[in-house]
mmCIF file of C-alpha atoms in Angstrom:
data_model
loop_
_atom_site.group_PDB
_atom_site.id
_atom_site.type_symbol
_atom_site.label_atom_id
_atom_site.label_comp_id
_atom_site.label_asym_id
_atom_site.label_seq_id
_atom_site.Cartn_x
_atom_site.Cartn_y
_atom_site.Cartn_z
ATOM 1 C CA MET A 20 7.603 -31.860 -28.350
ATOM 2 C CA THR A 21 8.935 -29.314 -25.931
ATOM 3 C CA SER A 22 12.592 -28.878 -25.198
ATOM 4 C CA PRO A 23 14.027 -29.841 -21.785
ATOM 5 C CA ASP A 24 14.741 -26.189 -21.084
ATOM 6 C CA ASP A 25 11.071 -25.146 -21.138
ATOM 7 C CA SER A 26 10.522 -26.021 -17.473
ATOM 8 C CA SER A 27 13.214 -23.597 -16.383
ATOM 9 C CA ALA A 28 11.890 -20.636 -18.389
ATOM 10 C CA PRO A 29 10.828 -17.685 -16.228
ATOM 11 C CA ARG A 30 7.110 -17.317 -15.669
ATOM 12 C CA PRO A 31 5.328 -13.966 -15.489
ATOM 13 C CA PRO A 32 4.528 -12.924 -11.914
ATOM 14 C CA GLU A 33 0.979 -13.543 -10.789
ATOM 15 C CA ASN A 34 -1.470 -11.757 -8.467
ATOM 16 C CA THR A 35 -0.837 -8.332 -9.970
ATOM 17 C CA PRO A 36 -3.554 -6.227 -11.623
ATOM 18 C CA ASP A 37 -1.569 -5.402 -14.723
ATOM 19 C CA LYS A 38 1.420 -6.987 -16.464
ATOM 20 C CA GLY A 39 3.010 -3.536 -16.707
ATOM 21 C CA TYR A 40 3.491 -3.559 -12.916
ATOM 22 C CA ALA A 41 4.527 -7.180 -12.528
ATOM 23 C CA GLU A 42 8.060 -6.658 -11.216
ATOM 24 C CA ARG A 43 7.555 -5.738 -7.572
ATOM 25 C CA CYS A 44 4.617 -5.308 -5.225
ATOM 26 C CA TYR A 45 4.724 -3.651 -1.802
ATOM 27 C CA ARG A 46 1.946 -4.083 0.771
ATOM 28 C CA SER A 47 1.690 -3.755 4.539
ATOM 29 C CA ALA A 48 1.163 -7.151 6.167
ATOM 30 C CA ALA A 49 0.230 -5.472 9.455
ATOM 31 C CA GLY A 50 -2.368 -3.322 7.693
ATOM 32 C CA ILE A 51 -3.920 -6.314 5.938
ATOM 33 C CA GLY A 52 -4.031 -8.323 9.162
ATOM 34 C CA GLY A 53 -5.588 -5.435 11.075
ATOM 35 C CA GLY A 54 -8.159 -4.870 8.348
ATOM 36 C CA VAL A 55 -9.238 -8.507 8.282
ATOM 37 C CA LEU A 56 -9.576 -8.478 12.083
ATOM 38 C CA LEU A 57 -11.694 -5.303 12.033
ATOM 39 C CA LEU A 58 -13.950 -6.694 9.321
ATOM 40 C CA LEU A 59 -14.474 -9.908 11.276
ATOM 41 C CA ILE A 60 -15.329 -7.969 14.437
ATOM 42 C CA GLY A 61 -17.687 -5.699 12.493
ATOM 43 C CA ALA A 62 -19.402 -8.673 10.863
ATOM 44 C CA TRP A 63 -19.818 -10.379 14.238
ATOM 45 C CA LEU A 64 -21.166 -7.372 16.133
ATOM 46 C CA GLY A 65 -23.141 -6.007 13.192
ATOM 47 C CA GLY A 66 -24.727 -9.363 12.381
ATOM 48 C CA ASP A 67 -25.763 -9.812 15.992
ATOM 49 C CA ALA A 68 -27.308 -6.327 16.118
ATOM 50 C CA ILE A 69 -29.184 -6.872 12.854
ATOM 51 C CA VAL A 70 -30.580 -10.266 13.878
ATOM 52 C CA ARG A 71 -31.382 -9.529 17.526
ATOM 53 C CA GLY A 72 -31.821 -5.775 17.498
ATOM 54 C CA ALA A 73 -35.198 -4.124 17.943
ATOM 55 C CA GLY A 74 -36.711 -0.923 16.592
ATOM 56 C CA ARG A 75 -34.294 1.149 14.549
ATOM 57 C CA THR A 76 -31.215 -0.757 15.714
ATOM 58 C CA PRO A 77 -30.951 -3.013 12.622
ATOM 59 C CA TRP A 78 -31.257 -0.010 10.293
ATOM 60 C CA LEU A 79 -28.688 1.984 12.240
ATOM 61 C CA THR A 80 -26.365 -1.002 12.140
ATOM 62 C CA LEU A 81 -26.782 -1.436 8.391
ATOM 63 C CA ALA A 82 -26.069 2.251 7.810
ATOM 64 C CA ALA A 83 -23.010 2.106 10.079
ATOM 65 C CA LEU A 84 -21.688 -0.956 8.246
ATOM 66 C CA LEU A 85 -22.323 0.685 4.871
ATOM 67 C CA CYS A 86 -20.323 3.691 6.032
ATOM 68 C CA GLY A 87 -17.592 1.896 7.963
ATOM 69 C CA VAL A 88 -16.742 -1.195 5.923
ATOM 70 C CA PRO A 89 -15.528 0.763 2.842
ATOM 71 C CA LEU A 90 -13.372 2.921 5.127
ATOM 72 C CA VAL A 91 -11.780 -0.128 6.748
ATOM 73 C CA ILE A 92 -11.087 -1.632 3.325
ATOM 74 C CA ALA A 93 -9.702 1.672 2.028
ATOM 75 C CA PHE A 94 -7.211 2.195 4.845
ATOM 76 C CA THR A 95 -6.114 -1.404 5.473
ATOM 77 C CA LEU A 96 -6.651 -3.822 2.583
ATOM 78 C CA ARG A 97 -6.516 -1.468 -0.392
ATOM 79 C CA PRO A 98 -3.098 0.291 -0.141
ATOM 80 C CA ALA A 99 -0.480 -1.216 -2.446
ATOM 81 C CA VAL A 100 2.431 -0.106 -4.607
ATOM 82 C CA TRP A 101 3.385 -1.793 -7.879
ATOM 83 C CA ALA A 102 6.716 -0.973 -9.508
ATOM 84 C CA GLY A 103 7.290 -2.043 -13.105
ATOM 85 C CA GLU A 104 9.677 -1.187 -15.898
ATOM 86 C CA ASP A 105 7.613 1.723 -17.206
ATOM 87 C CA ALA A 106 5.699 3.142 -14.255
ATOM 88 C CA LEU A 107 5.005 3.212 -10.560
ATOM 89 C CA ARG A 108 1.399 2.535 -9.584
ATOM 90 C CA VAL A 109 0.341 3.766 -6.150
ATOM 91 C CA ARG A 110 -2.981 2.591 -4.761
ATOM 92 C CA ASN A 111 -3.850 4.723 -1.740
ATOM 93 C CA PRO A 112 -7.098 4.634 0.291
ATOM 94 C CA PHE A 113 -9.167 6.742 -2.105
ATOM 95 C CA ARG A 114 -6.943 7.240 -5.144
ATOM 96 C CA THR A 115 -4.906 5.227 -7.625
ATOM 97 C CA ILE A 116 -1.975 7.178 -9.036
ATOM 98 C CA THR A 117 -0.053 5.998 -12.090
ATOM 99 C CA LEU A 118 3.374 7.638 -12.307
ATOM 100 C CA PRO A 119 5.564 7.031 -15.367
ATOM 101 C CA TRP A 120 9.148 6.825 -14.144
ATOM 102 C CA ALA A 121 10.152 9.879 -16.180
ATOM 103 C CA SER A 122 7.701 11.987 -14.140
ATOM 104 C CA VAL A 123 9.107 10.848 -10.776
ATOM 105 C CA ALA A 124 11.321 13.575 -9.319
ATOM 106 C CA GLY A 125 12.148 11.780 -6.090
ATOM 107 C CA VAL A 126 11.213 9.086 -3.596
ATOM 108 C CA ARG A 127 11.827 9.635 0.103
ATOM 109 C CA ALA A 128 10.975 8.341 3.550
ATOM 110 C CA GLY A 129 10.836 10.718 6.503
ATOM 111 C CA TYR A 130 8.002 10.164 8.935
ATOM 112 C CA SER A 131 6.057 8.781 5.961
ATOM 113 C CA SER A 132 6.954 7.367 2.557
ATOM 114 C CA GLU A 133 6.422 9.814 -0.292
ATOM 115 C CA VAL A 134 6.975 10.111 -4.027
ATOM 116 C CA LEU A 135 7.367 13.472 -5.771
ATOM 117 C CA ALA A 136 6.055 13.643 -9.328
ATOM 118 C CA GLY A 137 4.559 16.263 -11.615
ATOM 119 C CA GLY A 138 4.980 19.011 -9.039
ATOM 120 C CA ALA A 139 2.861 17.098 -6.487
ATOM 121 C CA LYS A 140 3.567 14.871 -3.492
ATOM 122 C CA TYR A 141 1.899 11.492 -3.051
ATOM 123 C CA GLN A 142 2.095 9.369 0.074
ATOM 124 C CA LEU A 143 2.828 5.651 -0.168
ATOM 125 C CA TRP A 144 0.332 4.189 2.291
ATOM 126 C CA ALA A 145 1.484 0.647 1.513
ATOM 127 C CA ILE A 146 5.012 1.393 2.791
ATOM 128 C CA PRO A 147 4.542 2.683 6.356
ATOM 129 C CA VAL A 148 7.553 4.070 8.182
ATOM 130 C CA SER A 149 8.244 2.524 11.584
ATOM 131 C CA LEU A 150 10.532 4.478 13.898
ATOM 132 C CA ARG A 151 10.900 1.354 16.038
ATOM 133 C CA GLN A 152 12.194 -0.643 13.065
ATOM 134 C CA ARG A 153 14.579 2.196 12.238
ATOM 135 C CA LYS A 154 15.979 2.208 15.752
ATOM 136 C CA SER A 155 16.302 -1.567 15.691
ATOM 137 C CA ALA A 156 18.089 -1.423 12.335
ATOM 138 C CA ALA A 157 20.415 1.293 13.648
ATOM 139 C CA ARG A 158 21.307 -0.870 16.659
ATOM 140 C CA ARG A 159 22.055 -3.851 14.402
ATOM 141 C CA GLN A 160 24.182 -1.653 12.175
ATOM 142 C CA ALA A 161 26.123 -0.279 15.153
ATOM 143 C CA ARG A 162 26.603 -3.799 16.524
ATOM 144 C CA ALA A 163 27.815 -5.075 13.143
ATOM 145 C CA ALA A 164 30.212 -2.138 12.809
ATOM 146 C CA SER A 165 31.662 -2.743 16.282
ATOM 147 C CA GLU A 166 32.245 -6.413 15.442
ATOM 148 C CA ASP A 167 33.734 -5.660 12.035
ATOM 149 C CA VAL A 168 37.499 -5.916 12.292
ATOM 150 C CA THR A 169 38.189 -6.774 8.650
ATOM 151 C CA GLY A 170 35.958 -4.259 6.900
ATOM 152 C CA THR A 171 33.821 -6.969 5.278
ATOM 153 C CA VAL A 172 31.069 -7.567 7.840
ATOM 154 C CA SER A 173 29.249 -4.263 7.223
ATOM 155 C CA VAL A 174 29.103 -4.970 3.504
ATOM 156 C CA GLY A 175 27.629 -8.422 3.990
ATOM 157 C CA VAL A 176 24.841 -7.305 6.328
ATOM 158 C CA SER A 177 24.008 -3.928 4.798
ATOM 159 C CA GLY A 178 20.561 -5.122 3.672
ATOM 160 C CA PHE A 179 19.864 -6.711 7.042
ATOM 161 C CA THR A 180 20.639 -3.475 8.868
ATOM 162 C CA ARG A 181 18.133 -1.416 6.893
ATOM 163 C CA ALA A 182 14.580 -0.811 8.047
ATOM 164 C CA PRO A 183 12.073 -2.414 5.619
ATOM 165 C CA ALA A 184 10.523 0.927 4.605
ATOM 166 C CA ASP A 185 13.921 2.521 3.973
ATOM 167 C CA GLN A 186 15.019 -0.492 1.934
ATOM 168 C CA ALA A 187 11.822 -0.330 -0.137
ATOM 169 C CA ILE A 188 12.354 3.388 -0.789
ATOM 170 C CA ASP A 189 15.940 2.696 -1.871
ATOM 171 C CA ASP A 190 14.649 0.050 -4.300
ATOM 172 C CA LEU A 191 12.050 2.427 -5.764
ATOM 173 C CA ARG A 192 14.611 5.207 -6.084
ATOM 174 C CA GLU A 193 16.927 2.854 -7.952
ATOM 175 C CA LEU A 194 14.113 1.788 -10.288
ATOM 176 C CA ALA A 195 13.217 5.421 -10.975
ATOM 177 C CA GLU A 196 16.801 6.289 -11.900
ATOM 178 C CA ARG A 197 17.243 3.165 -14.013
ATOM 179 C CA ASN A 198 13.991 3.326 -15.974
ATOM 180 C CA ALA A 199 13.383 7.060 -16.395
ATOM 181 C CA SER A 200 14.880 7.050 -19.889
ATOM 182 C CA ARG A 201 12.813 4.154 -21.203
ATOM 183 C CA PRO A 202 10.483 5.055 -24.107
ATOM 184 C CA GLY A 203 7.510 3.521 -22.299
ATOM 185 C CA ALA A 204 8.264 5.421 -19.093
ATOM 186 C CA GLN A 205 7.400 8.847 -20.499
ATOM 187 C CA GLY A 206 4.228 10.720 -19.665
ATOM 188 C CA GLU A 207 2.397 12.590 -16.929
ATOM 189 C CA PRO A 208 0.885 11.324 -13.667
ATOM 190 C CA GLU A 209 -2.667 9.995 -13.851
ATOM 191 C CA VAL A 210 -5.035 9.967 -10.876
ATOM 192 C CA ARG A 211 -8.223 7.919 -10.543
ATOM 193 C CA TRP A 212 -10.553 8.258 -7.562
ATOM 194 C CA ALA A 213 -11.938 5.120 -5.891
ATOM 195 C CA PHE A 214 -15.628 6.010 -6.191
ATOM 196 C CA GLU A 215 -16.520 2.377 -5.531
ATOM 197 C CA LEU A 216 -15.471 3.016 -1.911
ATOM 198 C CA ILE A 217 -16.305 6.711 -1.578
ATOM 199 C CA VAL A 218 -19.936 6.485 -2.711
ATOM 200 C CA PRO A 219 -21.073 3.669 -0.350
ATOM 201 C CA SER A 220 -19.347 5.321 2.596
ATOM 202 C CA VAL A 221 -21.008 8.690 1.899
ATOM 203 C CA VAL A 222 -24.407 7.023 1.426
ATOM 204 C CA GLY A 223 -24.000 5.213 4.747
ATOM 205 C CA LEU A 224 -23.045 8.450 6.484
ATOM 206 C CA VAL A 225 -26.088 10.247 5.036
ATOM 207 C CA LEU A 226 -28.363 7.418 6.186
ATOM 208 C CA LEU A 227 -26.891 7.610 9.691
ATOM 209 C CA VAL A 228 -27.517 11.357 9.839
ATOM 210 C CA VAL A 229 -31.091 10.924 8.589
ATOM 211 C CA LEU A 230 -31.866 8.112 11.038
ATOM 212 C CA PHE A 231 -30.526 10.121 13.985
ATOM 213 C CA ALA A 232 -32.359 13.256 12.800
ATOM 214 C CA VAL A 233 -35.751 11.565 12.708
ATOM 215 C CA ALA A 234 -35.298 9.984 16.115
#
């Protein structure tokens, strides 16, 4: 028999590629939505051209889809950042970078989100910086400060008055400082190229060039 406390035991997070990065996941909802929309439009227009097109049109369409679909996936659906106890995993359009926390020298957000590690700089495509959200957060912060007569309002809404990207960078910076000394967080950055997206896109581009050249 199981004890009554079993139902309240914490469960491991799901929908992450590796248990080592199961703590937090950052993705751009706008990027995912835009990518799905572009893929639907491409499937609609491309399917119509393949079915109804004449001459070389179907072949040109197939080559264009072979070249374009991987690019859409790479820049919209693929970017993600997983932060675990031992490492930060950054999945950018064409690379996946695994950064043990001990190798992370800094995390910052200027006009883009970046992590410095191993003497190199890596962009965080999954955490886009929005100047509009920053301005909106600054206005909320100024409004909260003007209404704060007791000195407690600004503390209570500090998270609400931060832009999402800046808050995410603060969280990652805190994780880097907290976990850098862990035994499992030691090591050097590792980079893996996404050849499963690069190769089809290059093949599609070559086919497009060949088809236009023999016209």
